CSV table of C-alpha atoms and ligand atoms in Angstrom, one decimal:
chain,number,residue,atom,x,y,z
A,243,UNK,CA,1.4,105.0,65.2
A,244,UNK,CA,1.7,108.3,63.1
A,245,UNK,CA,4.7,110.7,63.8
A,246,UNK,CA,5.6,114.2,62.1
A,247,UNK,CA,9.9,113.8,61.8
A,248,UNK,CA,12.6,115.1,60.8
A,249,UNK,CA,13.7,112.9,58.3
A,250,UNK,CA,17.4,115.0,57.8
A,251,UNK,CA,18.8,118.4,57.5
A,252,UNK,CA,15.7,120.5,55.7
A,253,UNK,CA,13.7,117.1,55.5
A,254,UNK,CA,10.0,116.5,57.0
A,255,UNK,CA,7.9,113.7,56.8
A,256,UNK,CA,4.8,111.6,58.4
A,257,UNK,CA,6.1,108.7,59.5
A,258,UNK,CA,4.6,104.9,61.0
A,259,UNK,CA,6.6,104.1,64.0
A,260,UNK,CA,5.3,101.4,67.1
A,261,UNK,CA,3.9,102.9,69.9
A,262,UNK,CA,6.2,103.4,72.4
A,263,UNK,CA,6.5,101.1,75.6
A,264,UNK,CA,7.2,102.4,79.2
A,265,UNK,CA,10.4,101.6,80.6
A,266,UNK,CA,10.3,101.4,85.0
A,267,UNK,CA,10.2,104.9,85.2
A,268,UNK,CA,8.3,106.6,82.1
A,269,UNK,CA,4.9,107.2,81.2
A,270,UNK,CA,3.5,107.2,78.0
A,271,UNK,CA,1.2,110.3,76.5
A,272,UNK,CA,-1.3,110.7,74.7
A,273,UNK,CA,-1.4,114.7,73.4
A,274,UNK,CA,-4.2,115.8,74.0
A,275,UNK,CA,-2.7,120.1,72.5
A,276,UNK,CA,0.6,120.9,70.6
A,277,UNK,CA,2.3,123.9,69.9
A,278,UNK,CA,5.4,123.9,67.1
A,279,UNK,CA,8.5,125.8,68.5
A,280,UNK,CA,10.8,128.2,66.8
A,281,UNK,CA,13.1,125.7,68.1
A,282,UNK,CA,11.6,123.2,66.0
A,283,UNK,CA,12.9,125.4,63.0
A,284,UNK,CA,16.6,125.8,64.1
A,285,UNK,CA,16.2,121.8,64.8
A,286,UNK,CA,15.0,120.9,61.1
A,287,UNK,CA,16.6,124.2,58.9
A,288,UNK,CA,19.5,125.6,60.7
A,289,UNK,CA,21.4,122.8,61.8
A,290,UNK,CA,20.1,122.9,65.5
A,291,UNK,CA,20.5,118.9,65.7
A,292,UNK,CA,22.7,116.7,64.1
A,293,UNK,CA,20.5,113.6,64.6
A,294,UNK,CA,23.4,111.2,62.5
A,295,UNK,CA,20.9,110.2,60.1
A,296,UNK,CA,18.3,109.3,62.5
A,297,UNK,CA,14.7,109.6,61.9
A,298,UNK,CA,13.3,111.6,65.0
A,299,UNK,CA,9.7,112.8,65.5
A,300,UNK,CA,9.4,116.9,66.4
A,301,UNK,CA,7.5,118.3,68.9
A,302,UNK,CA,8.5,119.6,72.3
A,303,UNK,CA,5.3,121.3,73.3
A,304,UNK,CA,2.4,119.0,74.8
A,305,UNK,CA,-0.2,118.4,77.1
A,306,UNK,CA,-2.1,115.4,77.4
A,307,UNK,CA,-3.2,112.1,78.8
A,308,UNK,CA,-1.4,109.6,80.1
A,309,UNK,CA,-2.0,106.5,78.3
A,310,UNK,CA,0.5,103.9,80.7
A,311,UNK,CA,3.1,104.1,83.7
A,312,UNK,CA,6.3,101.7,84.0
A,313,UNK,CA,6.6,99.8,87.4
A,314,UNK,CA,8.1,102.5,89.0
A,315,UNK,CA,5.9,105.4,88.4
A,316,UNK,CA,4.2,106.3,91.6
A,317,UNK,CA,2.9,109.8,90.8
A,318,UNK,CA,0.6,109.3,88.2
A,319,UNK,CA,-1.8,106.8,86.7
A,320,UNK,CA,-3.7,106.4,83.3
A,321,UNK,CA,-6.2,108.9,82.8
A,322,UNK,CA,-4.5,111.7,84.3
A,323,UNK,CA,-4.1,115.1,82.5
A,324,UNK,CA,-0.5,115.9,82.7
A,325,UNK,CA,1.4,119.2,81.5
A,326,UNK,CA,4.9,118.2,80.0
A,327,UNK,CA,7.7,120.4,80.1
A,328,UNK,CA,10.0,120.8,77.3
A,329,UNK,CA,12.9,119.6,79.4
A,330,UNK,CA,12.9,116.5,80.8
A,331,UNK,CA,15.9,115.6,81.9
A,332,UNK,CA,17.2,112.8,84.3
A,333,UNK,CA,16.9,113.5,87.6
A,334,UNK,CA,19.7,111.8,88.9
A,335,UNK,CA,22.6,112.8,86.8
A,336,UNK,CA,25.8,114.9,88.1
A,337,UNK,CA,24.3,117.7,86.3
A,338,UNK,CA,21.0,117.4,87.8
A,339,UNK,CA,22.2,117.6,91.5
A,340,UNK,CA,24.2,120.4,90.7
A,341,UNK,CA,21.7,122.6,89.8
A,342,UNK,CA,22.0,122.4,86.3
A,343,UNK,CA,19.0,119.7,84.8
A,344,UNK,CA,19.6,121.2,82.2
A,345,UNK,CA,22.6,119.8,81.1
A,346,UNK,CA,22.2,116.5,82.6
A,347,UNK,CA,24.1,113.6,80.9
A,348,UNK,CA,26.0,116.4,78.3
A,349,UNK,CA,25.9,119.8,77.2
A,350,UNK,CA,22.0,120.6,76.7
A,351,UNK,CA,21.0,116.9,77.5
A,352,UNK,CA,18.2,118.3,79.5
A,353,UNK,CA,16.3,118.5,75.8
A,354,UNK,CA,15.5,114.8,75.4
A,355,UNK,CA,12.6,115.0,72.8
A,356,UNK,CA,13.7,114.9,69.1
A,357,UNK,CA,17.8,115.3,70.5
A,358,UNK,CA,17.8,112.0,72.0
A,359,UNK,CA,14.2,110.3,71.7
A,360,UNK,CA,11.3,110.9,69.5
A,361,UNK,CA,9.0,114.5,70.5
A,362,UNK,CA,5.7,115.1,71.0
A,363,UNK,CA,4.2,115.4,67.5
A,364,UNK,CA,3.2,111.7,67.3
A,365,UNK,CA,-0.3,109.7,68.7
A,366,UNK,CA,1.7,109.0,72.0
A,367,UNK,CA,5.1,110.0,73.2
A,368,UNK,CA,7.0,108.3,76.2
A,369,UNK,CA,8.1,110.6,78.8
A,370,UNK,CA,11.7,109.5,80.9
A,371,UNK,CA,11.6,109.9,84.7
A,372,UNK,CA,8.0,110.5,84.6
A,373,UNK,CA,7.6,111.6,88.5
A,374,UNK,CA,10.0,114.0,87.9
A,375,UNK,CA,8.6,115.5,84.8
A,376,UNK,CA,5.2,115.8,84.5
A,377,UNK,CA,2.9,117.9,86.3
A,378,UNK,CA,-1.0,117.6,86.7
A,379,UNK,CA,-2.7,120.2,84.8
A,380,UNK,CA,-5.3,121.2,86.9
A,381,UNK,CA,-8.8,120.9,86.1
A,382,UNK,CA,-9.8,125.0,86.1
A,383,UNK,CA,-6.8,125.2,84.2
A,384,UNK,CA,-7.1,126.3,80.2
A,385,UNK,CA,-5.1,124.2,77.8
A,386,UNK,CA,-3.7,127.3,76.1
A,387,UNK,CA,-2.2,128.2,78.9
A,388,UNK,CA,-1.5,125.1,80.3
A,389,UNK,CA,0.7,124.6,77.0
A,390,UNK,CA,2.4,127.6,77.2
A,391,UNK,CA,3.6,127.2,80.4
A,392,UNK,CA,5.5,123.5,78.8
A,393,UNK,CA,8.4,125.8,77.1
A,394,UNK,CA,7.3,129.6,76.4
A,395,UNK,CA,6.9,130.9,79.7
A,396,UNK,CA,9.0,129.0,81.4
A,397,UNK,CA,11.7,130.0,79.0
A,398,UNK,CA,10.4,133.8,78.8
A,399,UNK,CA,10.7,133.7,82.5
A,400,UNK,CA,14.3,132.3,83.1
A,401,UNK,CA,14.9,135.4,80.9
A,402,UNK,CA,14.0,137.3,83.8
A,403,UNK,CA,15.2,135.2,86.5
A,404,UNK,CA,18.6,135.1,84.8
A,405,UNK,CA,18.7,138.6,84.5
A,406,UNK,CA,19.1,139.3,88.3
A,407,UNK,CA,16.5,142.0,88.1
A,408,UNK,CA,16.2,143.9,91.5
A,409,UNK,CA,12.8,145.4,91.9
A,410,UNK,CA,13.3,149.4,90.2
A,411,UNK,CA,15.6,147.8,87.5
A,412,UNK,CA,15.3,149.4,84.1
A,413,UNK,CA,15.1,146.7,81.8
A,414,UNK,CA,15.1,146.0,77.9
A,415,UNK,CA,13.5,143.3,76.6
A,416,UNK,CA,15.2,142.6,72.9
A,417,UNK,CA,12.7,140.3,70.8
A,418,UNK,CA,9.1,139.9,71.9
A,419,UNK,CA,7.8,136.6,70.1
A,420,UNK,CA,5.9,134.5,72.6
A,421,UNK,CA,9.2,133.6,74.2
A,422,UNK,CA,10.1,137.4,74.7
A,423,UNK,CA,6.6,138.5,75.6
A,424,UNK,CA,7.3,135.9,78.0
A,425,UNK,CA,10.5,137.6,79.3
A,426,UNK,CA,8.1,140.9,79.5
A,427,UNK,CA,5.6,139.0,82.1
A,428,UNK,CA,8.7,137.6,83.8
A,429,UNK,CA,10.7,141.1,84.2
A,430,UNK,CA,7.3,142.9,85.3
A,431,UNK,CA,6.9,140.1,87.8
A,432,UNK,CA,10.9,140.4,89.0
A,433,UNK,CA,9.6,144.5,90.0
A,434,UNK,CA,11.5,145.7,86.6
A,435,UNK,CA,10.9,150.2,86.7
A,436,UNK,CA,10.9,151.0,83.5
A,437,UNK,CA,10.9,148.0,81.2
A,438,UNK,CA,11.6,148.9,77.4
A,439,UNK,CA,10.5,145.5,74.8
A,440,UNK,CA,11.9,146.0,71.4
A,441,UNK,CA,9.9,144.5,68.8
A,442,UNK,CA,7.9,145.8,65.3
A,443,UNK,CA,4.8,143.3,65.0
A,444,UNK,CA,1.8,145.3,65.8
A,445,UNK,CA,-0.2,142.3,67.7
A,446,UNK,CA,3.3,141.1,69.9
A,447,UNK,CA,3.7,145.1,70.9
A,448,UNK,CA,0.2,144.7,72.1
A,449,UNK,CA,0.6,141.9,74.2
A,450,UNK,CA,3.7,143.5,75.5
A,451,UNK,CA,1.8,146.5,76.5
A,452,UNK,CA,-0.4,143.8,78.1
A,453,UNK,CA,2.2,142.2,80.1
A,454,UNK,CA,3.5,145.2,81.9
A,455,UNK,CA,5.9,147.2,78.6
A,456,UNK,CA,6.2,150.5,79.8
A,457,UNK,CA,8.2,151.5,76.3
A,458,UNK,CA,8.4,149.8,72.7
A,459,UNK,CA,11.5,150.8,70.9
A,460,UNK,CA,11.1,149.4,66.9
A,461,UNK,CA,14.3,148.3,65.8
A,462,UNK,CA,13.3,148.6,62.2
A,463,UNK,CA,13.4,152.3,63.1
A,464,UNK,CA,16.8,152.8,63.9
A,465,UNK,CA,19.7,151.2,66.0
A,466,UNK,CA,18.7,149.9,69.5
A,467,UNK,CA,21.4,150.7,70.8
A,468,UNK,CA,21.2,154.6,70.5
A,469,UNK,CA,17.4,154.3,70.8
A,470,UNK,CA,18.1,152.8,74.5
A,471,UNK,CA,20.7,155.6,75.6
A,472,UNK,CA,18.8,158.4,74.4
A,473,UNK,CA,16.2,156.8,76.4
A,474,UNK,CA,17.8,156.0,79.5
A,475,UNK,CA,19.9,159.7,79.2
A,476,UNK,CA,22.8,158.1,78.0
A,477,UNK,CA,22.6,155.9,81.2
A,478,UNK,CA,21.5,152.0,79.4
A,479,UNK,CA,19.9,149.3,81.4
A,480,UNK,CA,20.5,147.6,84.2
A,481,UNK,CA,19.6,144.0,83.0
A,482,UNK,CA,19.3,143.3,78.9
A,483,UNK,CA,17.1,140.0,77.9
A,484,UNK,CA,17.8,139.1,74.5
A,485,UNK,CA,14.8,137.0,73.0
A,486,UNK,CA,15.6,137.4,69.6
A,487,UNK,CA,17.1,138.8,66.8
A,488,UNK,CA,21.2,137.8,66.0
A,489,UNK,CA,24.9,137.9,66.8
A,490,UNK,CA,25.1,141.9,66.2
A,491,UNK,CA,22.0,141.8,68.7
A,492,UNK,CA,24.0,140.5,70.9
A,493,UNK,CA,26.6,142.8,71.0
A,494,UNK,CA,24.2,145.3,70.8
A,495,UNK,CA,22.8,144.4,74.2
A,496,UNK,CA,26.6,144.3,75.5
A,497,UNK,CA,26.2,148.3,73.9
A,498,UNK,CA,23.4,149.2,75.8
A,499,UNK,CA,23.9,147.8,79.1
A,500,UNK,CA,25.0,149.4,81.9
A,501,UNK,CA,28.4,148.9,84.0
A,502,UNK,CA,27.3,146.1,86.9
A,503,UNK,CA,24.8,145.1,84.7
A,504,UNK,CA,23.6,141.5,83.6
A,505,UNK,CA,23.1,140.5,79.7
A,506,UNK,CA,20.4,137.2,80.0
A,507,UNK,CA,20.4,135.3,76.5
A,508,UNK,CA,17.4,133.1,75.9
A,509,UNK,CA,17.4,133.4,71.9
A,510,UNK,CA,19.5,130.7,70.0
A,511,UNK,CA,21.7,131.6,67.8
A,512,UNK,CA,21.4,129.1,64.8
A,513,UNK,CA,23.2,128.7,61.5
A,514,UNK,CA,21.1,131.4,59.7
A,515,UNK,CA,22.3,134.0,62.4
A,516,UNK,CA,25.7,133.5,62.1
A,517,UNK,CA,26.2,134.9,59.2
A,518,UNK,CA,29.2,137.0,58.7
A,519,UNK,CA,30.0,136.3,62.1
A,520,UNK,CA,31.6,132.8,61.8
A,521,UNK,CA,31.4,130.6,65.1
A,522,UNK,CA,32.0,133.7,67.4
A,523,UNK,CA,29.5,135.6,68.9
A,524,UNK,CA,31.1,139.1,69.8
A,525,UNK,CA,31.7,141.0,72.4
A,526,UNK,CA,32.2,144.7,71.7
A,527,UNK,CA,35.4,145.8,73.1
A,528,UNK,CA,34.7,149.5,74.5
A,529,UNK,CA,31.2,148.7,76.1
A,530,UNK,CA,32.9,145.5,77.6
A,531,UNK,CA,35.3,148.3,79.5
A,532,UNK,CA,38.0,146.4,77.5
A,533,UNK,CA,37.6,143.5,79.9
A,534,UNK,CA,36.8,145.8,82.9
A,535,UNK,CA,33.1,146.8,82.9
A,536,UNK,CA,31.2,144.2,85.3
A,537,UNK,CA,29.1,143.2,83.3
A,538,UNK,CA,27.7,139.4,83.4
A,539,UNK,CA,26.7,137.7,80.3
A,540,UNK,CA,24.5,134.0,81.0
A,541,UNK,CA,22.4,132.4,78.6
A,542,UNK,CA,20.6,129.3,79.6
A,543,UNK,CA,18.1,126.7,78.1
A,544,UNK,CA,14.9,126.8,80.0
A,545,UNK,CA,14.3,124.9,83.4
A,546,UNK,CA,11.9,122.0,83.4
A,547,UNK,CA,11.2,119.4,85.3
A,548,UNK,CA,7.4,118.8,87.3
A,549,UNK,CA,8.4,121.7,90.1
A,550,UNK,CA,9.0,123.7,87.4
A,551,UNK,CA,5.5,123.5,86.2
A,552,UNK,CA,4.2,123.6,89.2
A,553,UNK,CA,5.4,126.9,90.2
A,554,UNK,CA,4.2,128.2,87.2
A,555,UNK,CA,0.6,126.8,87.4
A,556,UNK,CA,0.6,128.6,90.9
A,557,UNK,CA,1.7,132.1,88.7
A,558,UNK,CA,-1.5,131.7,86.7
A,559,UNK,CA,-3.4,130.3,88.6
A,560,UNK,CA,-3.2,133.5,90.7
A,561,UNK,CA,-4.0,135.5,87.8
A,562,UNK,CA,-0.3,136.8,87.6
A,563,UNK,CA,0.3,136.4,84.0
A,564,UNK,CA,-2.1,134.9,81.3
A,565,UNK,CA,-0.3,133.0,79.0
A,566,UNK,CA,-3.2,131.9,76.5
A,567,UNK,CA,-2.8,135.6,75.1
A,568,UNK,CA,0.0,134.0,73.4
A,569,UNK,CA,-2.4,131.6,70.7
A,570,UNK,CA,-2.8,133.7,67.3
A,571,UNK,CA,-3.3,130.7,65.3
A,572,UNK,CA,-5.4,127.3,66.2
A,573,UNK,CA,-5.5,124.1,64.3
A,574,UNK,CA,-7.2,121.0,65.0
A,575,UNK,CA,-6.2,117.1,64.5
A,576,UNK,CA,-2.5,115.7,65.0
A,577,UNK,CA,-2.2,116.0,60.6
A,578,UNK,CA,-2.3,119.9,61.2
A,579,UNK,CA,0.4,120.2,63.3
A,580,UNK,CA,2.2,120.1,59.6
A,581,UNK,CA,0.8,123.2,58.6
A,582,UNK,CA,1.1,124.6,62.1
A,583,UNK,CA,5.0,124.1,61.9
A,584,UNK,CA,5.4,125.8,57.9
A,585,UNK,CA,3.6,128.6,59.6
A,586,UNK,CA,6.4,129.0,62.5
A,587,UNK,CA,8.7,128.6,59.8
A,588,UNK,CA,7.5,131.5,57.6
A,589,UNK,CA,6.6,133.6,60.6
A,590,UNK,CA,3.8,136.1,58.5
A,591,UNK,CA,3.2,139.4,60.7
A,592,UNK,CA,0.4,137.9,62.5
A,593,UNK,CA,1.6,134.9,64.3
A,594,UNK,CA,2.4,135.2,67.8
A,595,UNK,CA,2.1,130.6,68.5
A,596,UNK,CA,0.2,128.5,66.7
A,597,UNK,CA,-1.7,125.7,68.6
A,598,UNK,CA,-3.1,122.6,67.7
A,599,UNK,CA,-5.7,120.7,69.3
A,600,UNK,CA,-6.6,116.9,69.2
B,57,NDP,P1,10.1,134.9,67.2
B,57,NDP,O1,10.8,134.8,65.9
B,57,NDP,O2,8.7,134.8,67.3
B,57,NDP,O3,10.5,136.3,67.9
B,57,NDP,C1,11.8,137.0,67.7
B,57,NDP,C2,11.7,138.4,68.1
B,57,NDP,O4,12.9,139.0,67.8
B,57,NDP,C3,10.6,139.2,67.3
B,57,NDP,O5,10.0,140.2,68.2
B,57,NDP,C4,11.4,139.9,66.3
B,57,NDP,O6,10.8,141.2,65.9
B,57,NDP,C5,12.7,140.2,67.1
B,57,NDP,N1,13.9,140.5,66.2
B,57,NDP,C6,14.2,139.9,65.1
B,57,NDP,N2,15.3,140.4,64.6
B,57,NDP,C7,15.7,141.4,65.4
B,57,NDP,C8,16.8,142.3,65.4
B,57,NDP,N3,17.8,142.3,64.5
B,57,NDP,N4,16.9,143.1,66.5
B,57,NDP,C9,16.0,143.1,67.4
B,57,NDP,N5,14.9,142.3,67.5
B,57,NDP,C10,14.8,141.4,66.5
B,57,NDP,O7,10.9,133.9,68.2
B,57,NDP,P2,10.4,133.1,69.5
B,57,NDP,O8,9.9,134.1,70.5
B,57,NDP,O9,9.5,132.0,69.2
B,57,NDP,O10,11.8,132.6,70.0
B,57,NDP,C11,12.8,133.4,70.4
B,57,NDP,C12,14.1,132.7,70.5
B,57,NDP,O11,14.1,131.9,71.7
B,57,NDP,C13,14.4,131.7,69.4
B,57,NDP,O12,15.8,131.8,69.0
B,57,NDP,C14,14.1,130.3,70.0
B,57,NDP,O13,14.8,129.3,69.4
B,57,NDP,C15,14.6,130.6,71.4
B,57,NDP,N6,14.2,129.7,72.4
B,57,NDP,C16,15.0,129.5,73.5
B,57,NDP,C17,14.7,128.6,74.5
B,57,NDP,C18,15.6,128.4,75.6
B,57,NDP,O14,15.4,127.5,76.4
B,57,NDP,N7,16.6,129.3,75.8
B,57,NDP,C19,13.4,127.8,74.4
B,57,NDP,C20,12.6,128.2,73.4
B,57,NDP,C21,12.9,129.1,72.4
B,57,NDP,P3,9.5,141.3,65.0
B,57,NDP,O15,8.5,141.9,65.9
B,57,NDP,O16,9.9,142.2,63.9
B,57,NDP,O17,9.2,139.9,64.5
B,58,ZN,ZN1,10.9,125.1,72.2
């Protein structure tokens, strides 16, 4: 079968590779939509993933058929149309039954396409621990949204979640590409007050307004950080969701944060973004209280798993948040999904997510 990989660092290339078989417990895909991620970007051109000179196929972002079950798959059959999330990790590791999936097996293992097995960019993908990890897209259910729920708003969402908003909370929102437009719909949903998105790309501030923004500060038009305060009458936020943007962003969202506040990282902070700043990501000093201030810093990969996606096909389909406002850009057939990912790569002032449909 054909596969778009990552052939090494800066290095893409269509690749023939055998079909993948179904071990006891996986199921094997066939996409059916793909979306490229700006992860996919940090992965090939930033270092994201060492892959030891490994050929990998890309693509984390799929719906689709399944093709085949292994022997232990009770769940789902061939023919079903199946939502995958991003994060499939093994349901039974230490990390797993901790709480964290995430993390299960090592540090991010949770992130099993292109990390530790080929993606979803391919005419079939295999799928580990199947029952745990997919989820029936349901049949009223559009395919842009049903893909955008497979990493984007799950992701947006754990923004929120992470955050600890309690329902009055001012909030700022610091990047608003689909995975901050995401945070947006997730703070609005968490009862944020007043709920600030900083952004500059006309069509993202629209969505924002769409998913519940009440204020848009520009960060091409001065620092954030003074923006915010002058805002909030010197006051800052009680919960800061950084979506984008780099390491002075986040110690800018340390700046603007309240004491007893919480700082929720979902951006990803690749080689590009450290520059100048080394391996460290600061923390500024005076707004930190010099160690005194109460104020909690997480960052987390996004959940997965088949709940997961469950709970957020009962968001939409409740008409709480529509996540196919998200597609800017559509392509069609599994050779696009090339130009699809150049496009995420060079980011022009229209793209919000591309999708591409087979
Ligand atoms: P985009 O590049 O589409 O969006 C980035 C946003 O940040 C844009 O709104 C951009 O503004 C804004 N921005 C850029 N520079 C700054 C700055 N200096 N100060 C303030 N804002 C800035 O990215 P995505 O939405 O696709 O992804 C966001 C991040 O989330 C990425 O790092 C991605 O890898 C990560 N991610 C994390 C996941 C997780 O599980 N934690 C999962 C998936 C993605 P502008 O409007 O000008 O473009
Ligand atoms: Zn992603």
């Amino acid at each position: 079968m054909k596969g778009f990989a990552m052939t090494g660092p800066n290095k893409v290339a269509w690749i023939e590779k055998e079909k993948p078989k179904a071990g006891p417990k996986d199921a094997i895909i066939k996409p059916t939509a793909l979306a490229p991620c700006s992860s996919d970007i940090h992965t090939v051109y930033e270092g994201g993933v060492d892959l030891g000179g490994e050929i990998r196929i890309l693509g984390h972002e799929a719906i689709g058929i399944v093709d085949s079950v292994g022997s232990e798959v009770t769940d789902f059959k061939p023919g079903d149309k199946v939502i995958v999330p991003a994060i499939t990790p093994d349901w039974s590791a230490k990390a797993s039954q901790c709480g964290f999936h995430q993390h299960a097996g090592c540090l991010l293992g949770g992130i099993q396409f292109t990390t530790f097995r080929d993606g979803s960019m391919a005419e079939y993908f295999l799928v580990n621990d199947a029952d745990g990890n997919l989820a029936i897209q349901p049949d009223d259910m559009s395919d842009e949204a049903a893909l955008m729920l497979t990493d984007m708003v799950t992701t947006g969402f754990s923004g929120a979640e992470n955050a600890n908003i309690q329902i009055g909370d001012t909030v700022v929102v610091i990047g608003i590409g689909p995975v901050g437009l995401c945070a947006v719909a997730g703070a609005k949903l968490r009862g944020a007050g007043r709920l600030f998105a900083v952004g500059s790309r006309p069509n993202c501030i629209n969505i924002a307004k769409e998913y519940g923004t009440t204020d848009i500060i520009n960060y091409r038009e001065g620092d954030i950080v003074e923006q915010i305060l002058n805002e909030t009458n010197g006051e800052g936020a009680d919960a800061v969701i950084i979506a984008g943007g780099n390491s002075e962003t986040f110690a800018q969202a340390i700046q603007m944060a309240k004491a007893g506040s919480t700082i929720s990282n979902i951006n990803y902070y690749g080689v590009q973004n450290y520059e100048g700043a080394g391996d460290i990501l600061p923390i500024p000093r005076f707004a930190w209280g010099a160690g005194m201030a109460h104020k909690t810093i997480t960052g987390g990969l996004c959940p997965g798993g088949r709940l997961r996606m469950e709970k957020l096909i009962n968001v939409v389909e409740q008409g709480r948040m529509d996540p196919s406002l998200l597609i800017s850009h559509r392509f069609k057939g599994l050779e696009s999904v090339e130009e699809a990912l150049y496009l995420m790569k060079d980011k022009p002032r229209d793209l919000i997510k591309p999708m591409v449909t087979l």
